[in-house]
Each structure stands twice: as structure tokens, then as C-alpha cells.
Coordinates of C-alpha atoms in Angstrom, one line a residue:
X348 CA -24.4 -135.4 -176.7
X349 CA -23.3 -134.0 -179.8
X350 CA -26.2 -131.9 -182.1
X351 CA -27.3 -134.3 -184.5
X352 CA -28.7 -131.4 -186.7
X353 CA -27.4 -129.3 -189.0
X354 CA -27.5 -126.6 -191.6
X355 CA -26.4 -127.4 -194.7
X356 CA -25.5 -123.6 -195.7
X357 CA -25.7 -119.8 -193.5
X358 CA -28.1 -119.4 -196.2
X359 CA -30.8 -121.9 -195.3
X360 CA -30.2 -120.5 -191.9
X361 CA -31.5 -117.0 -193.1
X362 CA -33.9 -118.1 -194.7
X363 CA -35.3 -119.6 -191.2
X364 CA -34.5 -117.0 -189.3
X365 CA -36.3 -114.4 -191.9
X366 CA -39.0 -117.1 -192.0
X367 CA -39.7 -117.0 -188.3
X368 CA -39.6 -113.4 -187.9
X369 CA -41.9 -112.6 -190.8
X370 CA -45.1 -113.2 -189.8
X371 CA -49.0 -112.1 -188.9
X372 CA -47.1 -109.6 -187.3
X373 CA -45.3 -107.6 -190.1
X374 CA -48.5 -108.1 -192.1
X375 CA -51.6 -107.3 -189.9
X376 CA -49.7 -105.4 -187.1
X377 CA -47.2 -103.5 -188.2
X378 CA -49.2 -100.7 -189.8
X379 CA -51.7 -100.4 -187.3
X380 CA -48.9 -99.7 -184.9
X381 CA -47.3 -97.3 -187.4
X382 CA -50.2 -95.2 -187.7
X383 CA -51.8 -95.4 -184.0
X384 CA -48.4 -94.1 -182.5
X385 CA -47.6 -90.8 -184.7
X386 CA -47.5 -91.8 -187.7
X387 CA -43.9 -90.7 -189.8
X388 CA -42.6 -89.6 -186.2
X389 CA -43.0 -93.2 -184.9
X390 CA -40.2 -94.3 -187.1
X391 CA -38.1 -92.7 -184.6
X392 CA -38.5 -94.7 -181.5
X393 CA -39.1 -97.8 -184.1
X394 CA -35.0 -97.8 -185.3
X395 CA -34.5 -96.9 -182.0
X396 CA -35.8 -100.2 -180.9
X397 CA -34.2 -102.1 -183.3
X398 CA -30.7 -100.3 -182.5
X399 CA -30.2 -100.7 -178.9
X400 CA -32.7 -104.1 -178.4
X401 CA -33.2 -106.0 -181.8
X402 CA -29.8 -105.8 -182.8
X403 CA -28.3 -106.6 -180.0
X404 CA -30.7 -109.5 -178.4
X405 CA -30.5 -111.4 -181.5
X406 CA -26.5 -111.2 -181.7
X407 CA -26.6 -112.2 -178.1
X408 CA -28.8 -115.3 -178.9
X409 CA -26.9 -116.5 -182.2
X410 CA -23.8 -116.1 -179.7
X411 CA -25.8 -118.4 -177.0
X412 CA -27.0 -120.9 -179.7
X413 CA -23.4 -120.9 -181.3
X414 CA -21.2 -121.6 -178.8
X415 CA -23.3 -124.1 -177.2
X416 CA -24.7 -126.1 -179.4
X417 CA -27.1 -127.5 -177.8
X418 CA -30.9 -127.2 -176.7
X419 CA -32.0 -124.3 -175.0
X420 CA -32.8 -126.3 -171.5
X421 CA -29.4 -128.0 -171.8
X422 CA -27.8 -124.1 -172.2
X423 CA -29.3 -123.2 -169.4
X424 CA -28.2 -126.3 -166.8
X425 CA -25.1 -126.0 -168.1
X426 CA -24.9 -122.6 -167.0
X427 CA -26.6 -123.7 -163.5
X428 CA -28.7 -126.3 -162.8
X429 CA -31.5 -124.6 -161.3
X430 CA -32.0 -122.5 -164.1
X431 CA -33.1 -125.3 -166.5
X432 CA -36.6 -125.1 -165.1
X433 CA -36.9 -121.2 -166.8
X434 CA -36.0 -123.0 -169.9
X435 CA -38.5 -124.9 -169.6
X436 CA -41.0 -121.8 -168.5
X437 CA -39.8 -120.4 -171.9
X438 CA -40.3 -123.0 -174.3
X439 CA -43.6 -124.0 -172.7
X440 CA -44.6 -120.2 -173.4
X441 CA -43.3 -120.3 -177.0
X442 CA -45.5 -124.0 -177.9
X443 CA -48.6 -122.1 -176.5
X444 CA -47.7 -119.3 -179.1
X445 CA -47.5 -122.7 -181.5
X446 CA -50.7 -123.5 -180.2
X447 CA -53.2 -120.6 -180.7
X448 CA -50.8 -119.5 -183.7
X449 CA -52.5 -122.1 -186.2
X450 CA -55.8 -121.2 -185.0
X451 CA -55.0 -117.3 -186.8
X452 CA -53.3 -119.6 -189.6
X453 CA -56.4 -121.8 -190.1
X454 CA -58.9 -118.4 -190.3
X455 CA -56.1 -117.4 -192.9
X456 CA -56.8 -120.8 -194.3
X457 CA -60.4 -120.8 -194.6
X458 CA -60.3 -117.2 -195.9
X459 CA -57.8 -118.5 -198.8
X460 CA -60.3 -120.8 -200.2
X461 CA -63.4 -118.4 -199.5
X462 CA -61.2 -116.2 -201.7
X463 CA -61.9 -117.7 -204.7
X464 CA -65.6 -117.4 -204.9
X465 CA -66.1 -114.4 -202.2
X466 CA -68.7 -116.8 -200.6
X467 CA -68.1 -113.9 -197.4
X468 CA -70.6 -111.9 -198.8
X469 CA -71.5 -107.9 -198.5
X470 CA -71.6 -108.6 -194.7
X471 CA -67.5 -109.8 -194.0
X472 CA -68.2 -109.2 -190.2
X473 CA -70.7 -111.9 -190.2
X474 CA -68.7 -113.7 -191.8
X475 CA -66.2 -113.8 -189.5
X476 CA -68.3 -114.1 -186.8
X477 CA -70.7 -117.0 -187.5
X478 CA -68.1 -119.3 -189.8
X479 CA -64.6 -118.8 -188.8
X480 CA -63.9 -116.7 -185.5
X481 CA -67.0 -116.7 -183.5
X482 CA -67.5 -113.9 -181.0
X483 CA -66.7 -113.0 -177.1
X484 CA -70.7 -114.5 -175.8
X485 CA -69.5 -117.3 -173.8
X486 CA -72.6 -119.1 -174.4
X487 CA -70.9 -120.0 -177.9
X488 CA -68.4 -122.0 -176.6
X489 CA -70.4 -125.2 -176.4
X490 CA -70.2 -125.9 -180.8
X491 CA -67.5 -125.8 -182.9
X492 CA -67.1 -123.5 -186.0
X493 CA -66.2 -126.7 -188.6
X494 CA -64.4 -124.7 -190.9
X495 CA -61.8 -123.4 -188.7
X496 CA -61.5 -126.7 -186.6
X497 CA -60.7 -128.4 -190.1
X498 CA -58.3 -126.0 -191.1
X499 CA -56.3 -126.6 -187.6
X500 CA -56.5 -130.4 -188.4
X501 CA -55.0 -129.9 -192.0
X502 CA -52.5 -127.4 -190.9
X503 CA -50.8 -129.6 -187.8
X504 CA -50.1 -132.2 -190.4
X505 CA -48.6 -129.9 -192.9
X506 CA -46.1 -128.8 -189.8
X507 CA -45.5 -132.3 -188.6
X508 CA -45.0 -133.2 -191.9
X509 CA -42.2 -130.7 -192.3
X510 CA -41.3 -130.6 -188.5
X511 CA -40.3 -134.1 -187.9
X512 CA -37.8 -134.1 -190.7
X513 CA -34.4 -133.2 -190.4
X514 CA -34.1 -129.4 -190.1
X515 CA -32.1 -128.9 -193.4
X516 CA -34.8 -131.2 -195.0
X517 CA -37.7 -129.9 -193.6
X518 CA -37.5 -126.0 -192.2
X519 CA -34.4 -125.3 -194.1
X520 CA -36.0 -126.8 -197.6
X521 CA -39.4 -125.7 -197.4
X522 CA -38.1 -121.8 -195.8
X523 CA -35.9 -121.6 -199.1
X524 CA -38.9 -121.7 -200.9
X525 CA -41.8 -120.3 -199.1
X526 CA -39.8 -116.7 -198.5
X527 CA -38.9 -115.7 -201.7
X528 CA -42.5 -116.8 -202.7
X529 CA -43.9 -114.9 -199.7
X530 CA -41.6 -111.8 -200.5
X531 CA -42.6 -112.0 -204.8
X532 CA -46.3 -112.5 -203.5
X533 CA -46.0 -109.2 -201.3
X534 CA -44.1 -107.3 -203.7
X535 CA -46.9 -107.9 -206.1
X536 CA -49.4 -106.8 -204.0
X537 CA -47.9 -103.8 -202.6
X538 CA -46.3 -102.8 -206.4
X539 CA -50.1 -102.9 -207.7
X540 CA -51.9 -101.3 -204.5
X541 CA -49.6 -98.4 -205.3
X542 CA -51.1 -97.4 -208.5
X543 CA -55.0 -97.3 -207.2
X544 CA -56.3 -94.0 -206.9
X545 CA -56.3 -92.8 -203.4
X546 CA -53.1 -94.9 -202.6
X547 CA -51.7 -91.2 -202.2
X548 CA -54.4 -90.0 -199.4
X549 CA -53.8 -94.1 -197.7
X550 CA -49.8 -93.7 -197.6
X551 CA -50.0 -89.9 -196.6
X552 CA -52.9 -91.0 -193.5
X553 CA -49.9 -93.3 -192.5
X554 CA -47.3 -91.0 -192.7
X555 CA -48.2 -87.9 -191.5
X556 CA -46.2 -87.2 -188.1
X557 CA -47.5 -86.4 -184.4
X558 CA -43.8 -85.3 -183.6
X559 CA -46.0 -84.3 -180.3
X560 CA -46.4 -88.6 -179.6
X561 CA -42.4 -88.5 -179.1
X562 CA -43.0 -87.5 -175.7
X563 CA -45.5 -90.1 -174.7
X564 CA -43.8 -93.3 -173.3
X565 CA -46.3 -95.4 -174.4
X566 CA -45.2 -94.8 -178.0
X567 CA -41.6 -95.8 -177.3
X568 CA -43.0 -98.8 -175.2
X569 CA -45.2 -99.9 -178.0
X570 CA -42.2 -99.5 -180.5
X571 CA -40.2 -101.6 -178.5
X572 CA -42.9 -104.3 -177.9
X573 CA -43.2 -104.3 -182.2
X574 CA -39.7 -104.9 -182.4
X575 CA -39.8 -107.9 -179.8
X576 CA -42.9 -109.8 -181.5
X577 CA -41.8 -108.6 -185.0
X578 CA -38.3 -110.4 -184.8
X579 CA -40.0 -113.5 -182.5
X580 CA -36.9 -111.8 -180.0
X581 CA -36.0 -114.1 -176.6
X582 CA -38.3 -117.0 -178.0
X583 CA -35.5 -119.3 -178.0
X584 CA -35.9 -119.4 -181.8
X585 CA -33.0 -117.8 -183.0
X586 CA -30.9 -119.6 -180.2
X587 CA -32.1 -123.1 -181.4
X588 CA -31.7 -122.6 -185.1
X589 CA -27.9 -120.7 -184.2
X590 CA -26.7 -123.8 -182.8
X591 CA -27.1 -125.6 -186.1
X592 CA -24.8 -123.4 -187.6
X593 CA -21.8 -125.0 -189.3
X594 CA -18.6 -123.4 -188.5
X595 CA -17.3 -120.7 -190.4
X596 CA -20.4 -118.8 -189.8
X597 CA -20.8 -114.9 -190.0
X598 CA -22.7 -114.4 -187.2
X599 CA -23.2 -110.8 -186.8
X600 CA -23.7 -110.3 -190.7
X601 CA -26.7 -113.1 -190.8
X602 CA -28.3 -110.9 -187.8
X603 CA -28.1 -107.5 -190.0
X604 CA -29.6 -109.6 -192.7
X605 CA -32.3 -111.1 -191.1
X606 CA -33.3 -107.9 -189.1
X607 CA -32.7 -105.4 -192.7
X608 CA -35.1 -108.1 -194.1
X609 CA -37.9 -108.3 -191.8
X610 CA -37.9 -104.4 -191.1
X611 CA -37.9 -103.5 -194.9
X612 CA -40.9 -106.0 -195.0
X613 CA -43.1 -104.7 -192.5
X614 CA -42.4 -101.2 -193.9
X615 CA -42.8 -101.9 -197.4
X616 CA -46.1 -104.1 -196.7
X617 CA -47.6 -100.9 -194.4
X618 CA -47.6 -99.0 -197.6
X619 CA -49.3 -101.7 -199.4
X620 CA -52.0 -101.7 -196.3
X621 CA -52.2 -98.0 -196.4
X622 CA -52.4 -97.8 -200.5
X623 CA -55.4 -100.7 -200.0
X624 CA -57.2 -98.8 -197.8
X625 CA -56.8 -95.5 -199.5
X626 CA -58.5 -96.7 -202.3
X627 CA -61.4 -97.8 -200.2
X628 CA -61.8 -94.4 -198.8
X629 CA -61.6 -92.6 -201.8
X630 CA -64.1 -95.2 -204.1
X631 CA -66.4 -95.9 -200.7
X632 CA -66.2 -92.7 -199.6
X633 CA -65.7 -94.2 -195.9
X634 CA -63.3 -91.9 -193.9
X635 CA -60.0 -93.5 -193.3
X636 CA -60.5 -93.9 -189.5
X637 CA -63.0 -96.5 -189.7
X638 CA -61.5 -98.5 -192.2
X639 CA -57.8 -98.4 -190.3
X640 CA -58.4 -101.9 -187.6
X641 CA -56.0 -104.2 -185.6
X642 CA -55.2 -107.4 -187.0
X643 CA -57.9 -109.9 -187.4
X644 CA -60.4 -107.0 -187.9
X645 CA -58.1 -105.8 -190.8
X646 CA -57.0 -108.9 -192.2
X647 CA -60.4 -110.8 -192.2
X648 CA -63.3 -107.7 -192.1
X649 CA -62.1 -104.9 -194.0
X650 CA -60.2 -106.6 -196.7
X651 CA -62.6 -108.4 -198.0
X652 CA -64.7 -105.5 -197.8
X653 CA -62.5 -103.9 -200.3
X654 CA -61.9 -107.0 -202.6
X655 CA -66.1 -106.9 -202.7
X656 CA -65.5 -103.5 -204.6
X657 CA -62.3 -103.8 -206.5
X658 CA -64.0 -105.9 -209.7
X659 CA -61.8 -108.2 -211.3
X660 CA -58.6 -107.4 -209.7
X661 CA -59.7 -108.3 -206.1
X662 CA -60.2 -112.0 -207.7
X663 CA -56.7 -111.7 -208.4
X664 CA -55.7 -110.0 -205.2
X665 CA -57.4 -111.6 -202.0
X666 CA -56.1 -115.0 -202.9
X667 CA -52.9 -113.8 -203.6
X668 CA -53.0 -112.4 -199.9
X669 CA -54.0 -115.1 -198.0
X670 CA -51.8 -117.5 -199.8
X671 CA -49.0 -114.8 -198.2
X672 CA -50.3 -114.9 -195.1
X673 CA -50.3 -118.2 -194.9
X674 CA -46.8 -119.0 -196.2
X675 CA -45.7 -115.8 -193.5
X676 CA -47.7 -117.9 -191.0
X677 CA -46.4 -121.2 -191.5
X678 CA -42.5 -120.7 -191.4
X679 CA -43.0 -118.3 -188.3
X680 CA -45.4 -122.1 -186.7
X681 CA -42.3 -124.0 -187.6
X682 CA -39.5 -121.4 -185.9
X683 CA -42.1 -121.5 -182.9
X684 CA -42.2 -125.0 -182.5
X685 CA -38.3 -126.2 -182.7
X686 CA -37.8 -124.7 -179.2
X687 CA -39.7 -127.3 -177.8
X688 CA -39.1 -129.8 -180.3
X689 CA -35.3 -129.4 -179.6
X690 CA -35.5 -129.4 -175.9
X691 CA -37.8 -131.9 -175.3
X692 CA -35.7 -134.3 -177.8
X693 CA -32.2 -133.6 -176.0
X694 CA -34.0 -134.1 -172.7
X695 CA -35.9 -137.7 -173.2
X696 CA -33.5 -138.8 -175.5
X697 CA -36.5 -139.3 -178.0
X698 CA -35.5 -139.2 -182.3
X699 CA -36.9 -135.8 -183.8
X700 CA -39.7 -137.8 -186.0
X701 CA -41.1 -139.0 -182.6
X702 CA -40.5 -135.7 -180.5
X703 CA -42.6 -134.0 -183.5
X704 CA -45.3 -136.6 -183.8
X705 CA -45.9 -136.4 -180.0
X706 CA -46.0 -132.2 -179.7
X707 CA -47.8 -132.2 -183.2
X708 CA -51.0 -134.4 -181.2
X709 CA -50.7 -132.2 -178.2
X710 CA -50.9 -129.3 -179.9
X711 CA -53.4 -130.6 -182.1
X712 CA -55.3 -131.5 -179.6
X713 CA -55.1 -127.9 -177.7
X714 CA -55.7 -125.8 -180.6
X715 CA -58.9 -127.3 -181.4
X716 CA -60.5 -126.6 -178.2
X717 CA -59.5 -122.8 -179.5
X718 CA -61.6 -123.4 -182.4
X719 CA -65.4 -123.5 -180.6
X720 CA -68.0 -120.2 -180.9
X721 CA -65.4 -118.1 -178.8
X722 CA -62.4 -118.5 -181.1
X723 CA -61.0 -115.3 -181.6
X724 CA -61.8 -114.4 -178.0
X725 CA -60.0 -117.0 -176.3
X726 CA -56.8 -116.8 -178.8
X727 CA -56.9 -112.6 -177.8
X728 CA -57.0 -113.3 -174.1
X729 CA -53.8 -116.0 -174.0
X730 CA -51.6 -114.1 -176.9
X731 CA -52.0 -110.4 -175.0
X732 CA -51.4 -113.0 -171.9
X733 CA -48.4 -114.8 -173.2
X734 CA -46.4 -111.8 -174.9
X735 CA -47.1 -109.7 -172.6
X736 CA -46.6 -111.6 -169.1
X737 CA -44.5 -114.3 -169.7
X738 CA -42.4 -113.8 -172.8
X739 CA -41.7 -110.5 -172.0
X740 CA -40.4 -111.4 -168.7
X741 CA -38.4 -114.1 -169.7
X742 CA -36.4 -112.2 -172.3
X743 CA -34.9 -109.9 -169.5
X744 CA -34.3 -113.1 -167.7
X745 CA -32.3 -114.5 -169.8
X746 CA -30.5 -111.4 -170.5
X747 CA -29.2 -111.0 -166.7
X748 CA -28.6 -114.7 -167.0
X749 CA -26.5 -114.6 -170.5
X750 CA -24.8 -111.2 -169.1
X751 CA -24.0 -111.7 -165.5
X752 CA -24.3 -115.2 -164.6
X753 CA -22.2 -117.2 -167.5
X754 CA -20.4 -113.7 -168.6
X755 CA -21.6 -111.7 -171.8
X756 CA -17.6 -111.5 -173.0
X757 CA -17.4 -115.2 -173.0
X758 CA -19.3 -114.9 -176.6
X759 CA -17.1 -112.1 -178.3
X760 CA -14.7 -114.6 -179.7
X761 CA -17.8 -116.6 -181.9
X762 CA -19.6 -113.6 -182.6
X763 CA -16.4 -111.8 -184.2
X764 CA -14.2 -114.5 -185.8
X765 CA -16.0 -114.8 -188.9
X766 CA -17.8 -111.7 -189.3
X767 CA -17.5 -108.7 -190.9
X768 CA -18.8 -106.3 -188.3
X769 CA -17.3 -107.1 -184.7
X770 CA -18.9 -106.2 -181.1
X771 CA -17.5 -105.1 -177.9
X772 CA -18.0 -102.9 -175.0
X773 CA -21.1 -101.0 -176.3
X774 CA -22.5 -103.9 -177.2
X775 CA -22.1 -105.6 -173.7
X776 CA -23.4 -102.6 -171.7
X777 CA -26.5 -102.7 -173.5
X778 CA -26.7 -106.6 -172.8
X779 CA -25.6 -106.3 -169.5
X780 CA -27.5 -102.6 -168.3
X781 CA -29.4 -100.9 -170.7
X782 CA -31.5 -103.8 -172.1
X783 CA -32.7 -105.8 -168.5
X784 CA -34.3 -102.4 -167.3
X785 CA -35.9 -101.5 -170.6
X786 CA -37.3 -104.7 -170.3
X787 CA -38.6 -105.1 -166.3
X788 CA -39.9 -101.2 -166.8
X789 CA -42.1 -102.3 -169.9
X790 CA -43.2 -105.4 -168.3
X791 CA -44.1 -103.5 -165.2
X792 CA -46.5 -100.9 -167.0
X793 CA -47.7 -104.3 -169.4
X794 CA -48.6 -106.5 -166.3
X795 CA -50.5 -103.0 -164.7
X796 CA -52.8 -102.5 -167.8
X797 CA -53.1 -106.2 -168.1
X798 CA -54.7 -106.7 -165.1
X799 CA -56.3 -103.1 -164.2
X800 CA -58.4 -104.1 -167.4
X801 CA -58.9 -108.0 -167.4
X802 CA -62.6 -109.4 -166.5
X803 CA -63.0 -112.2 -164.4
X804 CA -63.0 -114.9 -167.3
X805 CA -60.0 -113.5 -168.6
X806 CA -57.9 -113.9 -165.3
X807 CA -59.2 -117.4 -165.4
X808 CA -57.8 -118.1 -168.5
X809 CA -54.7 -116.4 -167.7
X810 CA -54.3 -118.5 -164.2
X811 CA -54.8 -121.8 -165.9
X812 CA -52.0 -121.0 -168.3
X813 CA -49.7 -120.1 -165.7
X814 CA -50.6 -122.9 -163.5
X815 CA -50.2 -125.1 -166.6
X816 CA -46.6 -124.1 -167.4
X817 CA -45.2 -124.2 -163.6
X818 CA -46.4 -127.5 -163.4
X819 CA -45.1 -128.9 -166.8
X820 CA -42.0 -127.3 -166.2
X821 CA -41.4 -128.6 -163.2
X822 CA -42.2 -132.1 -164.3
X823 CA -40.3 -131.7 -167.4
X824 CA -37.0 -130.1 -165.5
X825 CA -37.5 -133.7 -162.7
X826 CA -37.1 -135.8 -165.5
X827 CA -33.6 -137.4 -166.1
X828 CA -32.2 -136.2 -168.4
X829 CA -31.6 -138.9 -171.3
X830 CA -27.9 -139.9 -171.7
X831 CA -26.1 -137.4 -169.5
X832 CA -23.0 -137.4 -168.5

């Protein structure tokens, strides 16, 4: 079969790439991270990370994508047959990502229009809470919170809409608009949150260095996991978009690009956080410690909570914000998606239109029954779940599978024809030894905290997803495959 799709330049390619690694991640996450594990000194184990994992991975996927050219289940039963059903296991993780991913988006969403007449109130917890993400009493899960379950309803068809179009027309087109506009929007936020008084005591809270934390594995483990969810790393993402790389293309270069990008992003945007919540501290005269929150809580509590006090300006701000948010949110749904919408196509032999219309229903479909009184609870439970268990565990699959079964040197030649840095023997020891036990050793200590901590609803939860994918993997891997030869 030969790949119907194409890019029409390396630069629309960026632009996807950059799109699906800039997300809620670089955003909400990033400085949290930063400042929970040592501050400056965590910027150590952080370009670590990115040196001997980042880099590499996503050369090794662009290589994968490349010189296949096809889907990421056909890769994988070309390389042996019996491996197609862990392409499957993959993707299947990846469209649940899709799934409870535009359930954040539609919050976002709701937020963004709440933004322009603060209807949140004084009390943003409540807020959130009773209108968009309901709480962790499982006796809410019997209504739906209507603003959020309309959001995921508007927000499917805006990624069908762009999904089911060819990728130049529809991911390519719309990523070589919404990242620039995402990166102006962010640089005007972050530009302006500099000059408030007490962005000094914000950046300097972020900053200041625990060199003591360098010796605690769990910093390096949680720099590492930043680095795999920042860059959307082993998601078959950057595989699927490679292999609609004309030829020509600088392989290597476009991955230095996309990871200088995303890194300068999330480090440029923590100031921004940090400068923001400086200025609450200094004009509310709350200490830093309570203000500084993981995602959601950041994003959706304390936020507004500032924009309440800023005057005028936070008029101008918090819709500025959520608008970034949600263009950061939407190219990362689309890069999450194409896994599935490329492997499912190659393998029934269905057009792309009708691939996308049939995964945007079933998606749909799933995501609103993450949208009752126990939104935010259930979307916590599977994305620790997901990341953590299966994702995780799949990337250092795939890297024993890439390095020892097929044969990492088999991808030197694509990788350095064209560009301007080249790879080698460093670069295949870490694919081959250093990276697969990084990998197994985090997702040993992730699957032991996981569990040792999980209640009894949440192993539920995390059972039904596992029994979900091993079925529809299976099922998916039976099917014959459309035209093969």
C-alpha cells in the first residue's frame, strides 16, 4: 500500500510536531514540577533527560516513521507478526489519552467563555466544583455538569472537522496557524506578568535551588517522566507524522527544532506562572506555598483567583490564557488521535474522512461519560493510569523492539543523509542499553506507588481499561488486514 498522505513542506511537519508536544503539559505542569523537585537545581536532571532520552527517542521514532512509511501497526508486523497486537496496545492507550484529553480541553473551554464576564465568582473552587469539574463523591456521578458535556460535543466536531481532512489540509494547515498564535499569545502573557510587582519574589520562589534534591531519585525519575509527557515521547505521534515526510528531509535537525521549541516554551511559560503568582502573594498577601498547585487546581482555581484582583488587565489576561490553552490543547488532541486514525485506516482499508468520522463518535461518545459530577476524578485516575502503566511500558518496548529485534543501525542511513548533525554509536547504545532500563526501573517504582496508593474504585477503573485494550487489540490485530499482500 503506498501512504496516501503527505506533507507538503518539513515545515508543516514542525509545526505538528511542536503542536503535539506543546500542550496542558508545558502550561499547567511544567512549573509545578520545576519548583516541587529543587527548584534551579532541577534543571540539571531536566537536560539530562532531554539529552540521553528525549533526543534520542524521538530521532529513533522519525527514523521508524521514515523509513517505513507506513502506519505504526503495519511497522510493527512487518518487523514480526506477533508484535502487531502491541501496536495496537499502544495506539489504543494513545485514543484513551484523546479521550479524557478533551474533557481538560472542554473545562479550558468553558473557562474561556466564563472569562469574559468572570461569572466564577470570589469562590473559583466552587466554581470548579459545581459547574465544570465536579468532585471525587461518587454519589455525583449520576447528573451531568452541562457545561462541560457541551463543550466535549463542540470540541469533537472541531477535531473531526480538521481530523478527517487530508493531513496537509487539516493538521498541517490549521498547526501553521494555531502555534505561532499559541507562542505570540504566551509571549504576551509572560512579557506582561514580568513587569507586576512581586514577579521578582514569584521567579526567585521557582528558582531557588535544593542542590540537596540531586541526590533523591525521585527528582531524576520525575524529570524524566516530564520529558516523556512533555514531548508526547513513544506515543506513536512522531512516528506517524515522520512517515509523511517527503524525501529530502532533515531528520535530525527537525528533532532539535521541535525539542529546542517545546523546552524553551515550558521554561519561558514557568516564569510567566511564577511572575503571576508572585504578584498574588505580594498584592494578597497569601504565602507562595499555597498559591503554587498542580494542574487543574492552577489552571482553573488559583488563576482566576488572581484575575479577580488584577482590575482591568485580568479582563485582558484570562481570556488571552484560555484561548492559549486551548489552541496548546487542540493541536496536541489532533497529534493524539492520527495514531489510531492512521492504523486503523491502513488496517480496514477504510478512506481517512470515514476512519475519522467513526473514532470522532467513539470518542465522543466515551468522553461524555467523563463529563458527569465525578469529572475531574475519573479523568485523574485513567491519565495517572495510562501514562504511568501502559505508556510508560510501551515506550521501552518498542525501544528493545526498534533496537534488537529489526536492528537500530538499519536507520542510520535516513537519519543522516539529509541532515546536518549525524548519529552513530553513542546514539545506538543509548537506544539499545541505556534507555530500555531507565525505562523498566521508572516503571517499576511508578506501577509500586500506583498501586500501594490506589483505592478500591480506582483499581476498578484501572482493570476495566486494561481489560478494554487487550480485548480491542486483540480483535483489532484478528482482523484481515485490508488489501495485503
Amino acid at each position: 500500500m503506498t501512504q496516501q498522505a503527505q506533507w507538503d513542506s518539513s515545515l508543516a511537519f514542525i509545526f505538528a510536531m511542536i503542536g503535539a508536544a506543546v500542550g496542558l503539559g508545558n502550561i499547567w505542569r511544567f512549573s509545578y514540577v520545576l519548583y516541587s523537585n529543587g527548584g534551579g537545581s532541577f534543571f540539571i536532571p531536566y537536560f539530562v533527560a532531554i539529552a540521553i532520552m528525549g533526543i534520542p527517542f524521538l530521532i529513533l521514532e522519525y527514523g521508524v516513521g521514515f523509513s517505513f512509511k507506513e502506519s505504526f501497526s503495519k511497522i510493527m508486523r512487518k518487523i514480526k507478526p506477533q508484535f502487531e497486537i502491541i501496536a495496537w496496545i499502544l495506539v489504543l492507550f494513545v485514543f484513551i489519552v484523546t479521550i479524557y484529553y478533551m474533557v481538560i480541553l472542554s473545562w479550558d473551554l468553558v473557562y474561556l467563555l466564563s472569562s469574559f464576564t468572570f461569572n466564577w465568582g470570589t469562590d473559583t473552587a466552587a466554581y470548579f466544583v459545581n459547574s465544570v469539574g465536579g468532585s471525587s463523591n461518587l454519589s455525583n456521578a449520576s447528573f451531568l455538569l452541562i457545561p462541560t458535556t457541551v463543550g466535549v460535543l463542540v470540541l469533537w466536531v472541531i477535531l473531526w472537522f480538521i481530523s478527517h481532512r487530508d493531513v496537509d489540509k487539516g493538521i498541517g494547515k490549521v498547526s501553521k496557524i494555531l502555534i505561532p498564535a499559541l507562542f505570540v499569545i504566551m509571549g504576551i502573557i509572560i512579557v506582561y506578568a514580568l513587569t507586576l510587582p512581586g514577579a521578582g519574589v514569584g521567579i526567585s520562589t521557582l528558582l531557588t535551588p535544593d542542590w540537596s534534591m540531586l541526590l533523591n531519585v525521585n527528582i531524576w525519575l520525575a524529570a524524566f517522566a516530564q520529558i516523556i509527557f512533555s514531548l508526547s515521547m513513544g506515543q506513536a505521534i512522531a512516528l506517524t507524522y515522520a512517515s509523511y515526510l517527503p524525501e529530502n528531509s532533515k531528520l535530525i535537525d527537525n528533532v532539535l527544532i521541535v525539542v529546542a521549541s517545546n523546552s524553551g516554551f515550558e521554561i519561558c511559560t514557568a516564569f510567566g506562572v511564577f511572575s503571576i503568582l508572585g504578584y498574588m502573594s505580594v498584592t494578597a498577601g497569601t504565602p507562595m506555598v499555597q498559591l503554587v498547585t498542580e494542574g487543574t487546581g492552577l489552571v482553573f482555581i488559583v488563576f482566576p483567583m488572581i484575575f479577580n484582583i488584577m482590575g482591568p488587565v485580568g479582563r485582558i489576561l484570562a481570556p488571552l490564557l484560555f484561548l492559549a490553552i486551548l489552541f496548546a490543547g487542540v493541536t496536541s488532541a489532533l497529534g493524539f488521535l492520527e495514531p489510531m486514525l492512521s492504523s486503523t485506516s491502513a488496517k480496514l482499508g477504510w478512506s481517512r474522512k470515514k476512519t475519522a468520522t467513526v473514532l470522532s463518535i467513539i470518542g465522543c461518545a466515551f468522553s461524555l461519560l467523563l463529563t458527569t459530577g465525578i469529572s475531574s476524578y475519573l479523568v485523574g485516575i485513567i491519565d495517572t493510569f495510562v501514562n504511568e502503566f501502559g505508556i510508560l511500558l510501551l515506550i521501552g518496548i518498542q525501544c528493545i523492539i526498534f533496537a534488537w529485534f529489526y536492528g537500530v543501525e538499519h536507520f542510520l542511513p535516513a537519519l543522516n543523509e539529509h541532515s546536518t548533525f549525524k548519529v552513530g554509536k553513542t546514539w545506538s547504545f543509548v537506544i539499545k542499553y541505556l534507555l530500555p532500563l531507565v525505562l523498566i526501573v521508572m516503571w517499576a517504582i511508578g506501577i509500586v506507588q500506583l498501586f500501594s496508593t490506589a483505592k478500591t474504585f480506582e483499581i476498578i477503573v484501572d482493570l476495566v481499561i486494561i481489560i478494554s485494550v487487550l480485548v480491542f487489540a486483540f480483535v483489532l490485530t484478528k482482523v484481515k488486514p485490508s488489501g495485503d499482500s
